[in-house]
Amino acid sequence: MKMFSGWRRFAFGVLLILLLTRLYSVRELSSSKMSEPHKQLNKKFDHLVLGPAAGQGLSNRLQCQGSKALNRTHSSNDRLVVGNTSYNKMDRSMAVLNIFINFIQVAMPQSEVIILTDPVSDLSVHRNRVSLYPIQGEYSRDKLMLQRIRSYITFLETRLHKLSQNSRDITHYIFTDSDMAVVDDLGQIFRDYPNFHMALTFRNNKGQPLNSGFIAVRGTSDGILRAKLFLQEVLKIYVSKYINASRMLGDQLALAWVVKSKPHFDASRFAKTIAFSDDIGGTSILFLPCAIYNWTPPEGAGQFHGMPLNVKVVHFKGSRKRLMLESWNFYSATPEIADMLCLILGSGRTKYDF
């Protein structure tokens, strides 16, 4: 997953750490080509295709003319020029990982990235403030989402044990996918909303209202414990109800089931892009809108009606990995975040070759 507002160490000495999970082969993640290549809708491209930017003419939305921003995002004035990053095209998953780290180190330069990974994987990352955290488990593709939840739980257990030895060592955590670009300081979540245990991102999707690609956990002993217990309940529901679900859907279906199982839970709140909190089984959960904290290029042209000016995380789901790399290259040459976001907004409806 910068030239933005800049990261600040919290007043109470907390260091925000971004966690990376689910490092996939981008080649595997890209959708297979359809058997009817003559249909334009199914065609994939090996270059950027710039289309009309959604949300034009609407207030509080990014306005674009091609890849040039006509208005500024709230963090547009903070600039930091980072040189072009070279990456091996044949090793696309590592290219995505490095771009993910690049964005974090510009937006939140004092944060740390911890990569939760398979102990047998041959993963070599030599970057400042980046470390590997191997966790034993079952990492086959059909079990990957199940293993991801188990890895989260294992990691939180180790953090809880560490905190018991030094209760003043408070660190907040954010679990994210690797195909994300963090374009603004996420530390404000913990400052602006001081009472939640964990945070999830939601969207206006009846069947899958919660996206598991972004989960924030408050680094207090109570926050870590309650988040761990919540995820253990999600894991139990996953195994008992959704073990045969599509390999990319089981965790999100389980998340939604646990949340909606609360008596009188008002699911209509998912239709609005307003953050809200609720107590789910003793865990105080902050629900953050995907439109700001988990914005996706294809959905930006649909249910989100363009890109909000205060967007903080862009999620290059599916076959938008090329767009993630192209976006970083564009930003490296023209260090203006709003212009880069215009490139994403105008190009995100197209499916690319990876």
Tab-separated table of C-alpha atoms in Angstrom:
chain	number	residue	atom	x	y	z
A	1	MET	CA	0.000	0.000	0.000
A	2	LYS	CA	4.474	11.330	0.905
A	3	MET	CA	3.950	14.623	-0.342
A	4	PHE	CA	0.982	14.824	1.891
A	5	SER	CA	0.243	16.151	5.340
A	6	GLY	CA	3.180	14.234	6.772
A	7	TRP	CA	3.200	11.720	9.604
A	8	ARG	CA	3.504	12.889	13.181
A	9	ARG	CA	4.501	10.829	16.192
A	10	PHE	CA	1.489	10.892	18.460
A	11	ALA	CA	1.560	13.121	21.506
A	12	PHE	CA	1.526	10.080	23.713
A	13	GLY	CA	4.489	8.537	21.910
A	14	VAL	CA	2.670	6.055	19.729
A	15	LEU	CA	4.257	4.842	16.520
A	16	LEU	CA	1.878	3.735	13.795
A	17	ILE	CA	2.869	0.521	12.031
A	18	LEU	CA	1.375	-0.584	8.754
A	19	LEU	CA	1.128	-4.300	8.286
A	20	LEU	CA	1.218	-6.006	4.935
A	21	THR	CA	-0.470	-9.301	4.266
A	22	ARG	CA	-1.648	-11.251	1.283
A	23	LEU	CA	1.329	-10.895	-1.030
A	24	TYR	CA	0.072	-12.506	-4.174
A	25	SER	CA	1.534	-13.247	-7.529
A	26	VAL	CA	0.077	-10.511	-9.663
A	27	ARG	CA	0.168	-12.883	-12.569
A	28	GLU	CA	-2.204	-15.158	-10.637
A	29	LEU	CA	-4.409	-12.305	-9.507
A	30	SER	CA	-5.029	-10.994	-13.002
A	31	SER	CA	-8.286	-12.272	-14.428
A	32	SER	CA	-7.996	-14.840	-17.199
A	33	LYS	CA	-8.855	-13.562	-20.664
A	34	MET	CA	-12.380	-14.282	-21.803
A	35	SER	CA	-13.028	-16.731	-24.584
A	36	GLU	CA	-14.701	-14.055	-26.711
A	37	PRO	CA	-11.922	-11.548	-27.474
A	38	HIS	CA	-14.085	-9.729	-29.985
A	39	LYS	CA	-16.159	-8.258	-27.174
A	40	GLN	CA	-14.656	-4.898	-26.282
A	41	LEU	CA	-15.879	-5.096	-22.662
A	42	ASN	CA	-13.734	-8.178	-22.031
A	43	LYS	CA	-10.593	-6.870	-23.695
A	44	LYS	CA	-7.567	-6.232	-21.518
A	45	PHE	CA	-4.923	-3.662	-22.331
A	46	ASP	CA	-1.163	-3.528	-21.891
A	47	HIS	CA	-1.204	0.294	-21.705
A	48	LEU	CA	-3.188	2.952	-19.871
A	49	VAL	CA	-6.535	3.893	-21.393
A	50	LEU	CA	-7.605	7.334	-20.204
A	51	GLY	CA	-11.379	7.724	-20.099
A	52	PRO	CA	-13.739	10.339	-18.676
A	53	ALA	CA	-13.255	10.981	-14.950
A	54	ALA	CA	-16.337	10.261	-12.841
A	55	GLY	CA	-17.761	12.884	-10.519
A	56	GLN	CA	-17.133	15.886	-12.744
A	57	GLY	CA	-19.380	18.822	-11.885
A	58	LEU	CA	-20.173	17.440	-8.430
A	59	SER	CA	-19.168	19.379	-5.335
A	60	ASN	CA	-16.451	17.988	-3.049
A	61	ARG	CA	-15.141	15.698	-5.786
A	62	LEU	CA	-11.820	15.776	-7.584
A	63	GLN	CA	-12.186	17.620	-10.908
A	64	CYS	CA	-9.906	16.561	-13.750
A	65	GLN	CA	-8.952	17.643	-17.240
A	66	GLY	CA	-7.175	14.600	-18.601
A	67	SER	CA	-4.534	13.778	-15.980
A	68	LYS	CA	-4.411	17.369	-14.693
A	69	ALA	CA	-6.234	18.230	-11.467
A	70	LEU	CA	-8.419	21.348	-11.671
A	71	ASN	CA	-8.846	21.496	-7.902
A	72	ARG	CA	-6.581	20.373	-5.095
A	73	THR	CA	-6.919	17.578	-2.565
A	74	HIS	CA	-6.512	18.639	1.058
A	75	SER	CA	-2.959	17.317	1.137
A	76	SER	CA	-1.815	18.655	-2.221
A	77	ASN	CA	0.569	21.282	-0.892
A	78	ASP	CA	2.916	18.880	0.894
A	79	ARG	CA	5.346	17.699	-1.743
A	80	LEU	CA	8.234	15.241	-1.599
A	81	VAL	CA	10.058	14.220	-4.781
A	82	VAL	CA	10.976	10.517	-4.808
A	83	GLY	CA	12.998	9.257	-7.765
A	84	ASN	CA	11.704	6.638	-10.184
A	85	THR	CA	11.694	3.140	-8.773
A	86	SER	CA	13.026	0.426	-11.026
A	87	TYR	CA	11.395	-2.972	-10.877
A	88	ASN	CA	11.622	-6.189	-12.801
A	89	LYS	CA	8.596	-6.675	-15.026
A	90	MET	CA	8.898	-10.435	-14.731
A	91	ASP	CA	8.692	-10.180	-10.955
A	92	ARG	CA	5.447	-8.246	-10.855
A	93	SER	CA	4.388	-9.154	-7.330
A	94	MET	CA	7.620	-7.709	-5.944
A	95	ALA	CA	7.080	-4.580	-8.039
A	96	VAL	CA	3.635	-4.122	-6.482
A	97	LEU	CA	5.101	-4.712	-3.016
A	98	ASN	CA	7.825	-2.124	-3.527
A	99	ILE	CA	5.352	0.457	-4.833
A	100	PHE	CA	3.138	-0.255	-1.822
A	101	ILE	CA	6.107	0.495	0.458
A	102	ASN	CA	7.029	3.596	-1.578
A	103	PHE	CA	3.616	5.164	-1.046
A	104	ILE	CA	3.680	4.456	2.693
A	105	GLN	CA	7.152	5.890	3.122
A	106	VAL	CA	6.096	9.140	1.470
A	107	ALA	CA	2.721	9.494	3.224
A	108	MET	CA	3.906	8.189	6.611
A	109	PRO	CA	7.704	8.225	6.644
A	110	GLN	CA	8.058	7.304	10.331
A	111	SER	CA	5.858	4.227	10.122
A	112	GLU	CA	7.112	0.671	9.866
A	113	VAL	CA	6.025	-2.028	7.431
A	114	ILE	CA	5.852	-5.598	8.694
A	115	ILE	CA	5.295	-8.285	6.074
A	116	LEU	CA	3.418	-11.313	7.386
A	117	THR	CA	4.605	-14.160	5.211
A	118	ASP	CA	5.041	-17.892	4.733
A	119	PRO	CA	8.289	-19.040	6.429
A	120	VAL	CA	9.298	-21.044	3.342
A	121	SER	CA	8.785	-18.181	0.886
A	122	ASP	CA	11.898	-16.773	-0.728
A	123	LEU	CA	11.078	-13.150	-0.066
A	124	SER	CA	13.925	-10.668	0.011
A	125	VAL	CA	13.100	-7.078	0.916
A	126	HIS	CA	15.924	-4.728	1.871
A	127	ARG	CA	14.210	-1.462	2.722
A	128	ASN	CA	14.473	0.897	5.676
A	129	ARG	CA	11.801	0.353	8.314
A	130	VAL	CA	10.602	-2.836	6.599
A	131	SER	CA	10.794	-6.294	8.176
A	132	LEU	CA	9.518	-9.815	7.596
A	133	TYR	CA	7.399	-11.704	10.116
A	134	PRO	CA	7.130	-15.408	9.146
A	135	ILE	CA	4.086	-17.267	10.456
A	136	GLN	CA	3.573	-21.001	10.050
A	137	GLY	CA	0.360	-21.926	8.293
A	138	GLU	CA	-1.407	-23.211	5.221
A	139	TYR	CA	-0.752	-20.828	2.339
A	140	SER	CA	-2.292	-22.715	-0.575
A	141	ARG	CA	-4.344	-20.438	-2.789
A	142	ASP	CA	-7.681	-21.951	-1.769
A	143	LYS	CA	-6.827	-21.493	1.930
A	144	LEU	CA	-5.139	-18.096	1.683
A	145	MET	CA	-7.990	-15.977	3.060
A	146	LEU	CA	-8.465	-18.419	5.915
A	147	GLN	CA	-4.752	-18.283	6.673
A	148	ARG	CA	-4.789	-14.508	6.563
A	149	ILE	CA	-7.223	-14.337	9.489
A	150	ARG	CA	-5.182	-16.910	11.387
A	151	SER	CA	-2.021	-14.891	10.756
A	152	TYR	CA	-3.696	-11.744	12.060
A	153	ILE	CA	-4.715	-13.572	15.224
A	154	THR	CA	-1.241	-15.042	15.726
A	155	PHE	CA	0.397	-11.659	15.238
A	156	LEU	CA	-1.961	-9.955	17.681
A	157	GLU	CA	-1.265	-12.658	20.269
A	158	THR	CA	2.466	-11.946	20.061
A	159	ARG	CA	1.842	-8.195	20.333
A	160	LEU	CA	-0.364	-8.749	23.367
A	161	HIS	CA	2.368	-10.796	25.051
A	162	LYS	CA	4.945	-8.125	24.250
A	163	LEU	CA	2.685	-5.422	25.638
A	164	SER	CA	2.267	-7.367	28.884
A	165	GLN	CA	6.018	-7.042	29.386
A	166	ASN	CA	6.039	-3.307	28.706
A	167	SER	CA	2.611	-1.716	29.028
A	168	ARG	CA	3.944	1.688	27.945
A	169	ASP	CA	5.046	0.410	24.526
A	170	ILE	CA	1.827	1.312	22.680
A	171	THR	CA	1.832	0.808	18.922
A	172	HIS	CA	-1.213	0.952	16.645
A	173	TYR	CA	-1.552	-1.484	13.753
A	174	ILE	CA	-3.154	-1.420	10.331
A	175	PHE	CA	-3.467	-4.636	8.324
A	176	THR	CA	-3.695	-3.977	4.584
A	177	ASP	CA	-3.446	-5.673	1.231
A	178	SER	CA	-0.281	-5.083	-0.768
A	179	ASP	CA	-2.138	-3.667	-3.801
A	180	MET	CA	-2.969	-0.439	-1.994
A	181	ALA	CA	-1.581	3.073	-2.227
A	182	VAL	CA	-1.694	5.000	1.052
A	183	VAL	CA	-1.862	8.625	-0.055
A	184	ASP	CA	-2.323	10.394	3.267
A	185	ASP	CA	-1.547	10.019	6.969
A	186	LEU	CA	-3.663	7.278	8.552
A	187	GLY	CA	-2.565	8.107	12.074
A	188	GLN	CA	-5.458	10.548	12.314
A	189	ILE	CA	-7.840	7.597	12.618
A	190	PHE	CA	-6.557	6.903	16.117
A	191	ARG	CA	-6.503	10.589	17.027
A	192	ASP	CA	-9.925	11.523	15.645
A	193	TYR	CA	-11.662	8.398	16.974
A	194	PRO	CA	-10.084	7.707	20.384
A	195	ASN	CA	-12.475	5.040	21.692
A	196	PHE	CA	-12.602	2.176	19.168
A	197	HIS	CA	-10.830	-1.189	19.487
A	198	MET	CA	-10.645	-1.985	15.772
A	199	ALA	CA	-11.776	-0.412	12.512
A	200	LEU	CA	-13.244	-1.964	9.354
A	201	THR	CA	-14.093	-0.388	6.001
A	202	PHE	CA	-17.605	-0.626	4.553
A	203	ARG	CA	-19.302	0.014	1.228
A	204	ASN	CA	-22.833	0.022	-0.152
A	205	ASN	CA	-22.860	-3.673	-1.055
A	206	LYS	CA	-25.686	-5.765	0.361
A	207	GLY	CA	-23.926	-9.137	0.169
A	208	GLN	CA	-20.388	-8.007	1.007
A	209	PRO	CA	-20.595	-4.671	2.811
A	210	LEU	CA	-17.207	-5.098	4.538
A	211	ASN	CA	-13.854	-5.258	2.742
A	212	SER	CA	-11.155	-7.147	4.619
A	213	GLY	CA	-8.279	-5.390	2.852
A	214	PHE	CA	-8.038	-2.730	5.565
A	215	ILE	CA	-8.291	-3.457	9.303
A	216	ALA	CA	-7.015	-1.068	11.978
A	217	VAL	CA	-6.312	-2.158	15.566
A	218	ARG	CA	-5.713	0.145	18.522
A	219	GLY	CA	-2.444	-0.809	20.184
A	220	THR	CA	-3.632	-0.855	23.791
A	221	SER	CA	-3.910	-4.178	25.599
A	222	ASP	CA	-7.701	-3.902	25.556
A	223	GLY	CA	-7.746	-2.949	21.885
A	224	ILE	CA	-5.515	-5.842	20.819
A	225	LEU	CA	-7.396	-8.342	22.985
A	226	ARG	CA	-10.838	-7.303	21.745
A	227	ALA	CA	-9.684	-7.298	18.124
A	228	LYS	CA	-8.202	-10.780	18.565
A	229	LEU	CA	-11.430	-12.110	20.086
A	230	PHE	CA	-13.480	-10.579	17.288
A	231	LEU	CA	-11.263	-12.138	14.614
A	232	GLN	CA	-11.446	-15.500	16.382
A	233	GLU	CA	-15.228	-15.306	16.085
A	234	VAL	CA	-14.900	-14.413	12.382
A	235	LEU	CA	-12.579	-17.404	11.931
A	236	LYS	CA	-15.097	-19.723	13.609
A	237	ILE	CA	-17.902	-18.523	11.330
A	238	TYR	CA	-15.638	-18.781	8.282
A	239	VAL	CA	-14.853	-22.434	9.030
A	240	SER	CA	-18.420	-23.395	9.967
A	241	LYS	CA	-20.374	-21.507	7.300
A	242	TYR	CA	-18.165	-20.303	4.442
A	243	ILE	CA	-15.341	-22.797	4.135
A	244	ASN	CA	-16.534	-23.671	0.608
A	245	ALA	CA	-17.036	-20.071	-0.482
A	246	SER	CA	-15.017	-18.656	-3.348
A	247	ARG	CA	-11.397	-18.345	-2.228
A	248	MET	CA	-11.567	-14.544	-2.195
A	249	LEU	CA	-14.937	-14.181	-0.478
A	250	GLY	CA	-15.034	-16.366	2.623
A	251	ASP	CA	-13.483	-13.889	5.040
A	252	GLN	CA	-15.668	-11.010	3.886
A	253	LEU	CA	-18.823	-13.094	4.140
A	254	ALA	CA	-17.803	-14.182	7.642
A	255	LEU	CA	-17.069	-10.579	8.660
A	256	ALA	CA	-20.511	-9.479	7.487
A	257	TRP	CA	-22.212	-12.394	9.256
A	258	VAL	CA	-20.584	-11.631	12.608
A	259	VAL	CA	-21.408	-7.921	12.385
A	260	LYS	CA	-24.983	-8.358	11.172
A	261	SER	CA	-25.682	-11.067	13.742
A	262	LYS	CA	-25.857	-8.396	16.430
A	263	PRO	CA	-29.520	-7.929	17.355
A	264	HIS	CA	-31.021	-4.790	15.831
A	265	PHE	CA	-27.841	-3.899	13.936
A	266	ASP	CA	-28.759	-1.146	11.482
A	267	ALA	CA	-27.249	-2.268	8.169
A	268	SER	CA	-28.779	0.705	6.356
A	269	ARG	CA	-25.802	2.734	7.624
A	270	PHE	CA	-23.647	0.944	5.038
A	271	ALA	CA	-25.466	2.904	2.317
A	272	LYS	CA	-24.017	6.205	3.564
A	273	THR	CA	-20.402	7.369	3.431
A	274	ILE	CA	-20.386	8.424	7.066
A	275	ALA	CA	-18.206	6.759	9.705
A	276	PHE	CA	-20.018	5.187	12.645
A	277	SER	CA	-19.249	2.978	15.638
A	278	ASP	CA	-20.981	-0.023	17.157
A	279	ASP	CA	-20.308	-2.626	19.817
A	280	ILE	CA	-20.108	-6.121	18.333
A	281	GLY	CA	-19.796	-8.832	20.955
A	282	GLY	CA	-17.880	-6.570	23.316
A	283	THR	CA	-15.554	-5.163	20.632
A	284	SER	CA	-15.979	-1.487	19.827
A	285	ILE	CA	-15.745	-1.336	16.030
A	286	LEU	CA	-15.298	1.831	14.014
A	287	PHE	CA	-16.791	1.510	10.536
A	288	LEU	CA	-14.982	3.711	8.015
A	289	PRO	CA	-16.292	4.364	4.477
A	290	CYS	CA	-14.424	2.617	1.677
A	291	ALA	CA	-14.937	5.781	-0.378
A	292	ILE	CA	-12.192	7.398	1.718
A	293	TYR	CA	-10.173	4.596	3.329
A	294	ASN	CA	-10.469	1.853	0.684
A	295	TRP	CA	-11.358	3.572	-2.597
A	296	THR	CA	-11.199	1.351	-5.669
A	297	PRO	CA	-10.823	2.623	-9.259
A	298	PRO	CA	-13.599	0.535	-10.880
A	299	GLU	CA	-16.118	1.302	-8.140
A	300	GLY	CA	-15.150	4.953	-8.147
A	301	ALA	CA	-16.928	5.289	-11.482
A	302	GLY	CA	-20.056	3.629	-10.063
A	303	GLN	CA	-21.288	3.595	-6.505
A	304	PHE	CA	-18.792	6.208	-5.265
A	305	HIS	CA	-19.559	8.736	-8.024
A	306	GLY	CA	-15.997	9.917	-8.442
A	307	MET	CA	-13.157	10.387	-5.967
A	308	PRO	CA	-13.623	12.268	-2.680
A	309	LEU	CA	-11.147	15.094	-2.107
A	310	ASN	CA	-10.110	13.548	1.221
A	311	VAL	CA	-9.368	10.046	-0.110
A	312	LYS	CA	-6.615	8.373	1.917
A	313	VAL	CA	-6.220	4.861	0.470
A	314	VAL	CA	-6.545	3.682	-3.141
A	315	HIS	CA	-7.056	-0.062	-3.586
A	316	PHE	CA	-5.959	-1.472	-6.965
A	317	LYS	CA	-8.080	-4.607	-6.785
A	318	GLY	CA	-8.233	-7.200	-9.528
A	319	SER	CA	-6.542	-6.431	-12.828
A	320	ARG	CA	-5.496	-2.889	-11.908
A	321	LYS	CA	-1.983	-3.754	-10.764
A	322	ARG	CA	-0.442	-2.145	-13.865
A	323	LEU	CA	-2.314	1.048	-13.002
A	324	MET	CA	-0.708	0.995	-9.529
A	325	LEU	CA	2.783	0.829	-11.055
A	326	GLU	CA	1.947	3.436	-13.700
A	327	SER	CA	0.587	5.737	-11.010
A	328	TRP	CA	3.821	5.615	-9.020
A	329	ASN	CA	5.874	6.251	-12.140
A	330	PHE	CA	3.649	9.219	-12.979
A	331	TYR	CA	3.961	10.608	-9.480
A	332	SER	CA	7.725	10.160	-9.459
A	333	ALA	CA	7.985	12.354	-12.556
A	334	THR	CA	5.315	14.851	-11.516
A	335	PRO	CA	5.196	14.945	-7.713
A	336	GLU	CA	1.655	16.203	-7.347
A	337	ILE	CA	-0.679	13.755	-5.655
A	338	ALA	CA	-3.864	15.299	-7.058
A	339	ASP	CA	-2.597	14.927	-10.640
A	340	MET	CA	-1.722	11.295	-9.981
A	341	LEU	CA	-5.205	10.721	-8.564
A	342	CYS	CA	-6.670	12.172	-11.757
A	343	LEU	CA	-4.684	9.612	-13.718
A	344	ILE	CA	-6.141	6.862	-11.531
A	345	LEU	CA	-9.665	8.272	-11.717
A	346	GLY	CA	-9.606	8.496	-15.508
A	347	SER	CA	-7.942	5.113	-16.083
A	348	GLY	CA	-9.407	2.858	-13.418
A	349	ARG	CA	-12.428	1.564	-15.336
A	350	THR	CA	-10.175	-0.277	-17.763
A	351	LYS	CA	-8.940	-3.799	-17.038
A	352	TYR	CA	-5.246	-4.261	-17.701
A	353	ASP	CA	-3.057	-7.266	-18.399
A	354	PHE	CA	-1.949	-7.439	-14.732
